[in-house]
PDB file of C-alpha atoms in Angstrom:
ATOM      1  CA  UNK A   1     -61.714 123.659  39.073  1.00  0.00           C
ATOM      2  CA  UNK A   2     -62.982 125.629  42.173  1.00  0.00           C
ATOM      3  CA  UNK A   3     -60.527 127.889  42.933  1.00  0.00           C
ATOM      4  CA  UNK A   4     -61.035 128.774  46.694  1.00  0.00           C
ATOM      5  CA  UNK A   5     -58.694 131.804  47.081  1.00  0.00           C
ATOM      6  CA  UNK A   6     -56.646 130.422  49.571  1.00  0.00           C
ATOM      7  CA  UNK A   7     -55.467 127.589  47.906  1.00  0.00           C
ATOM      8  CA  UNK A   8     -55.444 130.163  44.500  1.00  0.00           C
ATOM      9  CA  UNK A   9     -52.018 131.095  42.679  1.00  0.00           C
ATOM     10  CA  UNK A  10     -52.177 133.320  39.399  1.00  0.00           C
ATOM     11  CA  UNK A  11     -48.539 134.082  39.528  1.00  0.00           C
ATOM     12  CA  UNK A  12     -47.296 133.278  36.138  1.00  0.00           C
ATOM     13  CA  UNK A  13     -43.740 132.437  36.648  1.00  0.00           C
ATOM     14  CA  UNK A  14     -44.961 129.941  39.270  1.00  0.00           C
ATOM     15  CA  UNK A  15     -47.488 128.461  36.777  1.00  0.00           C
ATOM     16  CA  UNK A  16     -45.123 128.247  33.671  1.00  0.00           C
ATOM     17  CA  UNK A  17     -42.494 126.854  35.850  1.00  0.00           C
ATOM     18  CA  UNK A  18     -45.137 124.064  37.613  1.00  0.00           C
ATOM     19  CA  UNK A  19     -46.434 123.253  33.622  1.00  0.00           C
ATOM     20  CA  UNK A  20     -42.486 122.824  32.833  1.00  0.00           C
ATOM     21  CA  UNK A  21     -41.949 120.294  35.807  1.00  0.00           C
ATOM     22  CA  UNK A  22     -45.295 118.610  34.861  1.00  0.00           C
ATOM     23  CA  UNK A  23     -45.574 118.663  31.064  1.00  0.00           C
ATOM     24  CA  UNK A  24     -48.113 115.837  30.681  1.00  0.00           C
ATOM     25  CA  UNK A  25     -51.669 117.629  30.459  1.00  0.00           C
ATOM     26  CA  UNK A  26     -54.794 115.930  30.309  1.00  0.00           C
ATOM     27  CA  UNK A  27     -56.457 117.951  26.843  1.00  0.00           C
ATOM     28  CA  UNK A  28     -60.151 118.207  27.479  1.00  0.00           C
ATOM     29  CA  UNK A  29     -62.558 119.092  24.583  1.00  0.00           C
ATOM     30  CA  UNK A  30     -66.507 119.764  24.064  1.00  0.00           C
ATOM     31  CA  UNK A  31     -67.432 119.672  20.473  1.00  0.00           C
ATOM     32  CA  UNK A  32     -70.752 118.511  19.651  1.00  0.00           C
ATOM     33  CA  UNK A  33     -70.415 115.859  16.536  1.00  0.00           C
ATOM     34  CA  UNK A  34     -73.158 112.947  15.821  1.00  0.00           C
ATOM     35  CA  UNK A  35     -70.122 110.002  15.537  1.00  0.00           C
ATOM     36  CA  UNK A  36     -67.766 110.949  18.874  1.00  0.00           C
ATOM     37  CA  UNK A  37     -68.865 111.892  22.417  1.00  0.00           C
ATOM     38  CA  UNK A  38     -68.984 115.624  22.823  1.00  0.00           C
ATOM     39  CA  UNK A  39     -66.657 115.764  25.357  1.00  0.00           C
ATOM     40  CA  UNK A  40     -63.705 114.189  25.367  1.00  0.00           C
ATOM     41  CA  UNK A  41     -60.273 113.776  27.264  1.00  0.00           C
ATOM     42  CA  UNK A  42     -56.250 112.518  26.181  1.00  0.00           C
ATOM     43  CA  UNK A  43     -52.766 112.687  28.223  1.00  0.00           C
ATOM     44  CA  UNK A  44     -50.600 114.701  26.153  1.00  0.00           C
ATOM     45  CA  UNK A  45     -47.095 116.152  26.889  1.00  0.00           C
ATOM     46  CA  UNK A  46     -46.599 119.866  26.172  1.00  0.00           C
ATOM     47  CA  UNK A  47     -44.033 122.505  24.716  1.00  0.00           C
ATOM     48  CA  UNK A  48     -44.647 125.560  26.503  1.00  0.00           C
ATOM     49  CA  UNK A  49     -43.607 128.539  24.227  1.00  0.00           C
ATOM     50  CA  UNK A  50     -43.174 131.724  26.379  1.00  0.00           C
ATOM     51  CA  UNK A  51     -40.574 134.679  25.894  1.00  0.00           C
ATOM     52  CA  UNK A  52     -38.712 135.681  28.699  1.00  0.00           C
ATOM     53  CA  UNK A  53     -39.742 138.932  28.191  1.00  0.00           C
ATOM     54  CA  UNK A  54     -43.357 137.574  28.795  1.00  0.00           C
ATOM     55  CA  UNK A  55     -42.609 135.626  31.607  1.00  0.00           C
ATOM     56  CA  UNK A  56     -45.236 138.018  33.858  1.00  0.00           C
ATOM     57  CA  UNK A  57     -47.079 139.446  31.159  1.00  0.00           C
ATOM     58  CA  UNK A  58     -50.653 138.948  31.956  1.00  0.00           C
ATOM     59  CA  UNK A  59     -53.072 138.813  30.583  1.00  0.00           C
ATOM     60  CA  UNK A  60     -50.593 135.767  29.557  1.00  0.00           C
ATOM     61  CA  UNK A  61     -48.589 135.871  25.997  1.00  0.00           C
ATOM     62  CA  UNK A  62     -48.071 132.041  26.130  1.00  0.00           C
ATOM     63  CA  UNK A  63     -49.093 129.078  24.155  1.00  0.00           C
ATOM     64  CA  UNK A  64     -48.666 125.191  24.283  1.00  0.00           C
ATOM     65  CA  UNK A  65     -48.025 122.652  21.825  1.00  0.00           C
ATOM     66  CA  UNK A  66     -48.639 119.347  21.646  1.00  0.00           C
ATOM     67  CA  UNK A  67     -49.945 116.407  19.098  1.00  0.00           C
ATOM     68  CA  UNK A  68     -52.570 113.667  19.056  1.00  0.00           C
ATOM     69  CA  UNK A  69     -52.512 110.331  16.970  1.00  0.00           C
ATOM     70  CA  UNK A  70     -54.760 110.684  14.448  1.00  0.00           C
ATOM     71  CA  UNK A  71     -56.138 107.101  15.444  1.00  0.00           C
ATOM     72  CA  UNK A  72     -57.272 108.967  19.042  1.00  0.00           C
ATOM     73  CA  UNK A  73     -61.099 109.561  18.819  1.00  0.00           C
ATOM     74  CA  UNK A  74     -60.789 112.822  19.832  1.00  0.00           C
ATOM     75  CA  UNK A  75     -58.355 113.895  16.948  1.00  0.00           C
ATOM     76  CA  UNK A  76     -61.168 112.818  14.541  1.00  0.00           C
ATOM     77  CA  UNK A  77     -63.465 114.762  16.275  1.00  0.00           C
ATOM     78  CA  UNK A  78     -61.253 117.634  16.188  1.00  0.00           C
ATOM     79  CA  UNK A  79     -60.877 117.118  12.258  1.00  0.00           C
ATOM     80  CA  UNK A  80     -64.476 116.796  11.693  1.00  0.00           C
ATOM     81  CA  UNK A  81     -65.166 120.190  13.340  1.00  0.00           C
ATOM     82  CA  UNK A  82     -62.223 122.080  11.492  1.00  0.00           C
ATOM     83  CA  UNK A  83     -63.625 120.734   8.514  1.00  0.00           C
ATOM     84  CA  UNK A  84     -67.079 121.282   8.440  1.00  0.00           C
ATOM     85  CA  UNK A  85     -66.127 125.178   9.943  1.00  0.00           C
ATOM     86  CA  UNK A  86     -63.241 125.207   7.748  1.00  0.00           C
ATOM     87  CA  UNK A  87     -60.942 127.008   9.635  1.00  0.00           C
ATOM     88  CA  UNK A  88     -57.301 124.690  11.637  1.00  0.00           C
ATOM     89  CA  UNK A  89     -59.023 127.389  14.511  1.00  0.00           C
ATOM     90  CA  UNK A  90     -61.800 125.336  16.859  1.00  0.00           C
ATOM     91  CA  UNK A  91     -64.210 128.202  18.434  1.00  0.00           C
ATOM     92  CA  UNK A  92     -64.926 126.289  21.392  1.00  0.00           C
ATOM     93  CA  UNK A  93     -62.577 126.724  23.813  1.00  0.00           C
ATOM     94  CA  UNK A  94     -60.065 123.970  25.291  1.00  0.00           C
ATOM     95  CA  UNK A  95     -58.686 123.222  28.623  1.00  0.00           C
ATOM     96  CA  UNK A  96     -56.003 121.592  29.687  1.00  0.00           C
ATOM     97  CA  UNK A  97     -55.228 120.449  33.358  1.00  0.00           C
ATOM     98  CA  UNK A  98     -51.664 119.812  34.659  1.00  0.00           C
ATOM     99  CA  UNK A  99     -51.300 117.483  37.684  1.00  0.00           C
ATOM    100  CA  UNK A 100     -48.559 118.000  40.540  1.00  0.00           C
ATOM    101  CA  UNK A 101     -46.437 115.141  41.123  1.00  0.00           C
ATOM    102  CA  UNK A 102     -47.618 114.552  44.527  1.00  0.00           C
ATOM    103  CA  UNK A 103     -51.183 113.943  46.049  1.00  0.00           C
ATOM    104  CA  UNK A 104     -52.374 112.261  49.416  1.00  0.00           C
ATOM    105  CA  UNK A 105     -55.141 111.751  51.650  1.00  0.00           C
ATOM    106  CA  UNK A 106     -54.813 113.656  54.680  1.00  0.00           C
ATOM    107  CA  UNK A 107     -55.202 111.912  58.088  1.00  0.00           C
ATOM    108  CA  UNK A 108     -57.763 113.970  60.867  1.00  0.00           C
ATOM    109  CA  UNK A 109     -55.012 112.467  63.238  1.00  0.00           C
ATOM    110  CA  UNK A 110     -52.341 114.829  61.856  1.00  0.00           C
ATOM    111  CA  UNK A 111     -54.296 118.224  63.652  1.00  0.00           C
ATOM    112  CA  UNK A 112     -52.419 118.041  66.826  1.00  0.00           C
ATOM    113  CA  UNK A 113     -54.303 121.214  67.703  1.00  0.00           C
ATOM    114  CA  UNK A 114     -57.850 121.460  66.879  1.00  0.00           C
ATOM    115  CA  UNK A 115     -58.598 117.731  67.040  1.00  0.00           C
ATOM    116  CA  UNK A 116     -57.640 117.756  70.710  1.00  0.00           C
ATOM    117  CA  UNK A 117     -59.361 120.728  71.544  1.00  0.00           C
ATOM    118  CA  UNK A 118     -62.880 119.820  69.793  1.00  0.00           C
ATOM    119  CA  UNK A 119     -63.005 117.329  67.984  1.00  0.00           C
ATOM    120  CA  UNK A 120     -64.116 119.335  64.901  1.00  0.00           C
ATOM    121  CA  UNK A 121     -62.007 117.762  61.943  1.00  0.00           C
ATOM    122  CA  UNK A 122     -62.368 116.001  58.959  1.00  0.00           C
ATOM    123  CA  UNK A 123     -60.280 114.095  56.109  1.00  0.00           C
ATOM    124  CA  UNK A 124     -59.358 115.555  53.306  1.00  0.00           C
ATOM    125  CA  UNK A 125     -57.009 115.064  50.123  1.00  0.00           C
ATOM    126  CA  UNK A 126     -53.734 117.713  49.649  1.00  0.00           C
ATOM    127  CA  UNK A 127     -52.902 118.178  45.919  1.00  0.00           C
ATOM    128  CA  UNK A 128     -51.607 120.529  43.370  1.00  0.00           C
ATOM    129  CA  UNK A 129     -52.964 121.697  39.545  1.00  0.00           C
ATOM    130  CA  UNK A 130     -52.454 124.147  37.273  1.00  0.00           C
ATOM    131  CA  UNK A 131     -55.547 125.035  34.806  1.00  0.00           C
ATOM    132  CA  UNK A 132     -55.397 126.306  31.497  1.00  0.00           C
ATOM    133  CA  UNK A 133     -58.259 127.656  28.558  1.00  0.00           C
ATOM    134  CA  UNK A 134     -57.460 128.404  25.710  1.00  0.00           C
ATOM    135  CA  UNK A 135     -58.114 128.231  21.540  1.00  0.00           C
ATOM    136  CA  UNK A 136     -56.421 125.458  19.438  1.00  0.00           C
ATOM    137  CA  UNK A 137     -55.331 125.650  16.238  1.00  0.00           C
ATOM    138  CA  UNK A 138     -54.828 121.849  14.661  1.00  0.00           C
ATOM    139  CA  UNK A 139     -52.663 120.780  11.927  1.00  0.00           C
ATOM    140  CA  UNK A 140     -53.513 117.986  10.624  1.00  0.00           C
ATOM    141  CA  UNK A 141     -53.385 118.265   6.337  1.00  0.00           C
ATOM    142  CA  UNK A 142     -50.458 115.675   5.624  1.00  0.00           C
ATOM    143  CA  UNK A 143     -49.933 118.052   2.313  1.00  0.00           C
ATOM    144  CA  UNK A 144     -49.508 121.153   3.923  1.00  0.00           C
ATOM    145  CA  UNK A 145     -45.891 122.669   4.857  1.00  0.00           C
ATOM    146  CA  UNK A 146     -47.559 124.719   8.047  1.00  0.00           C
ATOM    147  CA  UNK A 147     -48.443 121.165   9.263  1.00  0.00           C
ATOM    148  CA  UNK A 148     -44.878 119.600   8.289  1.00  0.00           C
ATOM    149  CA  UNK A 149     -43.036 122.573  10.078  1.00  0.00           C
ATOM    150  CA  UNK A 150     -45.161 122.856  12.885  1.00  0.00           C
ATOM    151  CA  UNK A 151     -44.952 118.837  13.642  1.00  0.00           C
ATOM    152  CA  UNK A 152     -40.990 118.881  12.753  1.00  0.00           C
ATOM    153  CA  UNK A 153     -40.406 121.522  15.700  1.00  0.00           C
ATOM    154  CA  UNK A 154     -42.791 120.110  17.938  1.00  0.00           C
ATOM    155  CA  UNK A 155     -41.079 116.684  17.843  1.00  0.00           C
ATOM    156  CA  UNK A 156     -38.014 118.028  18.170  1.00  0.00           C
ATOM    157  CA  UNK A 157     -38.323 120.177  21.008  1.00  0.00           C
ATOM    158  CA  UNK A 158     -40.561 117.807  23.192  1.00  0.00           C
ATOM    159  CA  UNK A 159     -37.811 114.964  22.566  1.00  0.00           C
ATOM    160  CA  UNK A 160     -35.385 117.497  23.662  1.00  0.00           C
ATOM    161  CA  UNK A 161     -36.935 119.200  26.754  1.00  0.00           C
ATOM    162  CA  UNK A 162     -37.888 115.236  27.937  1.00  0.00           C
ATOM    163  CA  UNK A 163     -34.180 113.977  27.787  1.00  0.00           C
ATOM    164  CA  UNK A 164     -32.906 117.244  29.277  1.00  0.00           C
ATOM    165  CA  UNK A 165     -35.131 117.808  31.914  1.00  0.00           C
ATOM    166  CA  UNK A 166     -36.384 114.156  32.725  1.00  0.00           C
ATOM    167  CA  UNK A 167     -33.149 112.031  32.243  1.00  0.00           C
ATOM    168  CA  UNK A 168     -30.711 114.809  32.567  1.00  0.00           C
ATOM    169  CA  UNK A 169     -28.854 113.659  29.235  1.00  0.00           C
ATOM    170  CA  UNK A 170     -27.364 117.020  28.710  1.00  0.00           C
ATOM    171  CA  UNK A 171     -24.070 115.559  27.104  1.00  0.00           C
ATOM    172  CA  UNK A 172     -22.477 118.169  30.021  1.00  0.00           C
ATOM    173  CA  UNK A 173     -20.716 117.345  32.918  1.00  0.00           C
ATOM    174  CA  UNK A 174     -20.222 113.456  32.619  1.00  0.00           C
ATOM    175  CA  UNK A 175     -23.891 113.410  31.522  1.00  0.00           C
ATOM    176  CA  UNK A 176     -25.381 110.795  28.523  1.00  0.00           C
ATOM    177  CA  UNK A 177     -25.620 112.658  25.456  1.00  0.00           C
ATOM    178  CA  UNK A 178     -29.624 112.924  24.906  1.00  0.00           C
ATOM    179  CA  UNK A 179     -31.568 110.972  22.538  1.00  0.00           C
ATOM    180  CA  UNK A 180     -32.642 113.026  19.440  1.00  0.00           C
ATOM    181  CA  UNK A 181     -35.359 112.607  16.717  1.00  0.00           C
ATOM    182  CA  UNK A 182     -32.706 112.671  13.586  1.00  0.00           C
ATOM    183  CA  UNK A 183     -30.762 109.329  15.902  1.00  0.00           C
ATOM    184  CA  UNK A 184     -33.805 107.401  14.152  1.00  0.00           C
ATOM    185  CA  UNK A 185     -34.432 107.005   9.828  1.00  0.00           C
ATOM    186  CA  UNK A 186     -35.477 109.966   8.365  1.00  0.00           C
ATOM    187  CA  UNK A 187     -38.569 108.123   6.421  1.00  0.00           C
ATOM    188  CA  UNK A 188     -39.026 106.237   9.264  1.00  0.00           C
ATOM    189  CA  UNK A 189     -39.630 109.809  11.212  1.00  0.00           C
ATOM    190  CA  UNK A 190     -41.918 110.182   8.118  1.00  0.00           C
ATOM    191  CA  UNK A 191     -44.346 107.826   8.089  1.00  0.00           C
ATOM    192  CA  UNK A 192     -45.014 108.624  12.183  1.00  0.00           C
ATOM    193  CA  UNK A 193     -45.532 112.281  11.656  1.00  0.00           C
ATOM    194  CA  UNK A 194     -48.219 111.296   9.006  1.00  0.00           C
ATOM    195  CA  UNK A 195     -49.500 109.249  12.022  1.00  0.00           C
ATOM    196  CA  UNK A 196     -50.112 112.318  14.290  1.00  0.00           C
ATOM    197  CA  UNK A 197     -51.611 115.432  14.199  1.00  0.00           C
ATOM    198  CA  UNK A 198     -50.563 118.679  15.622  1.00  0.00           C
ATOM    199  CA  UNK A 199     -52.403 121.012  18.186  1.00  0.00           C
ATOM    200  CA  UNK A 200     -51.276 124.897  18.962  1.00  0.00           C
ATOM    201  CA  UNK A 201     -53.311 126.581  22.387  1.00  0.00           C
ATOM    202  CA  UNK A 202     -52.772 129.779  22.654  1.00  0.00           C
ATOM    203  CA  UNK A 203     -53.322 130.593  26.285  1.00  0.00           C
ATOM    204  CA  UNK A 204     -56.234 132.646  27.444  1.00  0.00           C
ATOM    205  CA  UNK A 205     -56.858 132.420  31.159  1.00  0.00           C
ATOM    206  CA  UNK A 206     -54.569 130.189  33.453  1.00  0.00           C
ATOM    207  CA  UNK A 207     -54.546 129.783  37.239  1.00  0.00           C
ATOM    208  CA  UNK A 208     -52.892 127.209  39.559  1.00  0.00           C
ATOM    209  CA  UNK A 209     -54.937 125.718  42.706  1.00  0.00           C
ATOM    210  CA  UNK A 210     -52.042 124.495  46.055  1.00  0.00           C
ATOM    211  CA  UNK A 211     -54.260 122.702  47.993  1.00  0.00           C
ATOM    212  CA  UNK A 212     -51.432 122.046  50.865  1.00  0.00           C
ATOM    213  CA  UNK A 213     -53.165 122.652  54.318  1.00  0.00           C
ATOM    214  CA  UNK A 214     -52.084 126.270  54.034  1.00  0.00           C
ATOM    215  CA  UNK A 215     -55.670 126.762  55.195  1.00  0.00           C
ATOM    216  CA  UNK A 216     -54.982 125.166  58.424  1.00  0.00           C
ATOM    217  CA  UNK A 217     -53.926 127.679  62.101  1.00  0.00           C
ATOM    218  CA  UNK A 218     -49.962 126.577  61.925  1.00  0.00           C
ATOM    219  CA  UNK A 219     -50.193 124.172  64.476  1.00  0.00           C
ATOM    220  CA  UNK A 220     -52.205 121.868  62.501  1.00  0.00           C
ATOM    221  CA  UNK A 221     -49.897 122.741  59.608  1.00  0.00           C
ATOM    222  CA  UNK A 222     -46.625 121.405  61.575  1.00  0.00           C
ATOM    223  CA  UNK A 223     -49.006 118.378  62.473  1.00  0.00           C
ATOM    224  CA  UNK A 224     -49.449 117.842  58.968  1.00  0.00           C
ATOM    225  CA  UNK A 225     -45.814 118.385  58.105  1.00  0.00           C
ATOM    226  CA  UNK A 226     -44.589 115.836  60.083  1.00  0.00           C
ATOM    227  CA  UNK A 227     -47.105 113.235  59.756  1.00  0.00           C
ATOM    228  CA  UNK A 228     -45.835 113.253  56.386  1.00  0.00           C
ATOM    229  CA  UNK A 229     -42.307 112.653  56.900  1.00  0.00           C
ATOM    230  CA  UNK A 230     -42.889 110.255  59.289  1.00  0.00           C
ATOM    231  CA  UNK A 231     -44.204 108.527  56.559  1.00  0.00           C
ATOM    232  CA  UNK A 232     -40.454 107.799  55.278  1.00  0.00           C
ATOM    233  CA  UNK A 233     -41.934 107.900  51.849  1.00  0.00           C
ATOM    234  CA  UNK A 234     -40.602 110.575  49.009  1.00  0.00           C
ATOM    235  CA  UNK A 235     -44.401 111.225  48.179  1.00  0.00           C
ATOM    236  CA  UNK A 236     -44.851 112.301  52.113  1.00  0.00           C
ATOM    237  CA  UNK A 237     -41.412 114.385  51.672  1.00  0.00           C
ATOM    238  CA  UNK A 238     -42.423 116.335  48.986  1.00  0.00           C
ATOM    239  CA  UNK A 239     -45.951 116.847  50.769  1.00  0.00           C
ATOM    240  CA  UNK A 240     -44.318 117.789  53.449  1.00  0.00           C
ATOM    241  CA  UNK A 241     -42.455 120.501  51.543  1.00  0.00           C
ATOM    242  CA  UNK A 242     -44.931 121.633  50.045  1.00  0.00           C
ATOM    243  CA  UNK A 243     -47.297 122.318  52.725  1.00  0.00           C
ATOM    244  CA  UNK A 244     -44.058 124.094  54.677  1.00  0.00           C
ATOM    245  CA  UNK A 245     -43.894 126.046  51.345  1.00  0.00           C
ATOM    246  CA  UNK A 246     -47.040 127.045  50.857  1.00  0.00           C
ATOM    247  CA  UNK A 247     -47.667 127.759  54.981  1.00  0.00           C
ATOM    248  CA  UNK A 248     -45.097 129.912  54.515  1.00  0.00           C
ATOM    249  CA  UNK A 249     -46.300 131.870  51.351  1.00  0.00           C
ATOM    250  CA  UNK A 250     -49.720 132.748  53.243  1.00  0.00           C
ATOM    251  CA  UNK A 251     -47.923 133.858  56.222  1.00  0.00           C
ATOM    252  CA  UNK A 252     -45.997 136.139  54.652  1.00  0.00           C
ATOM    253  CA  UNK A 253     -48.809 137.668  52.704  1.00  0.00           C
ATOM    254  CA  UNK A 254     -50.324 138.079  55.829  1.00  0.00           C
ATOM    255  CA  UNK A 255     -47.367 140.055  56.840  1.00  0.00           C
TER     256      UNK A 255
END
């Protein structure tokens, strides 16, 4: 991802809390094998492990989990290599790319400033992503308890954190109680978890890229802004905000 420094963010907090709002990653992987392509890509949704105490700790102390059916060509792939090095640890490194919620192509009409004045504009497309390398660890032997536990817990949690935080089914406040992995038959739960395999990063290097107009002199910005809400769209609102946002952010570094 070219990280062009003014749409460049490395402050952890803000990445951990962007990965939280926008769990499903797209798991990218380059391991040569003669029977799979070498590189190859899945959505997956992610646990993000980090101790408050690490919250700005860099370089990060942070790790993702996540898990793969082992049907996916990519988890075979994965098991081929572990196998053949024989070691759960792959020593090619991973990446994983979260998406914002938001993107849109950007209108040359929205500059109310430099388009008037000469003319010199083009289109271009806002957006938002947070990047992450790491090393995986895979658990995939059905017999082993490291696999059982570490696919028990990862279950769990990513059940947990997707009622909670996407439905809101806290059980507080007048809120649904949430869903939870032990609502469905225990060897029903079972037979799935033989079904899947699970996949550890520990985090190595992560940066997010805010591609929001903040490159733009502010009266282009504000053009931007509300070309967006006149949109009357919730994807132009939350453009909108965050190209306020992140106009904001570089002003006051300029400060």
């Amino acid at each position: 991802m070219y990280l062009r420094p003014v749409h460049t963010d490395i402050n952890l907090p803000t990445l951990y809390k962007f990965i939280r709002s926008n769990p499903l990653g797209i798991f990218t992987t380059a391991l040569p094998s003669p029977n799979f392509h070498t590189i190859q890509s899945s959505h997956i949704p992610w646990v993000l492990d980090v101790s408050p105490e690490d919250e700005t700790t860099s370089p990060p102390k942070a790790r993702l989990r996540g898990h793969l059916a082992r049907a996916n060509p990519q988890t075979k792939a994965l098991i081929e290599n572990a196998t053949q090095k024989s070691s759960n640890t792959l020593e090619q490194e991973v990446m994983i790319l979260f998406n914002g919620p938001s993107h849109h192509y950007v209108t040359p009409k929205f500059y109310v400033d430099t388009k008037p004045s000469t003319g010199k504009v083009v289109p271009t497309w806002n957006y938002s992503a947070v990047q992450v390398y790491g090393k995986a660890t895979i658990y995939f032997d059905t017999s082993s308890p490291a696999t059982g536990e570490f696919l028990t817990s990862q279950i769990n949690e990513l059940s947990q954190q997707s009622e909670e935080k996407i439905f809101g089914y806290t059980g507080q406040n007048g809120a649904s109680k949430a869903w939870s992995v032990n609502d469905s038959p225990d060897n029903y739960i079972a037979l799935l978890k033989k079904a899947i395999i699970g996949i550890e990063i520990e985090i190595e290097s992560i940066a997010g890229k805010f591609k929001m107009s903040q490159e733009l002199a502010k009266g282009d910005r504000e053009g931007v802004i509300k070309g967006f809400e006149a949109l009357g769209t919730d994807e132009g609102d939350e453009i909108a905000r965050t190209v306020r946002e992140r106009g904001e952010l570089k002003d006051s570094a300029k400060a």
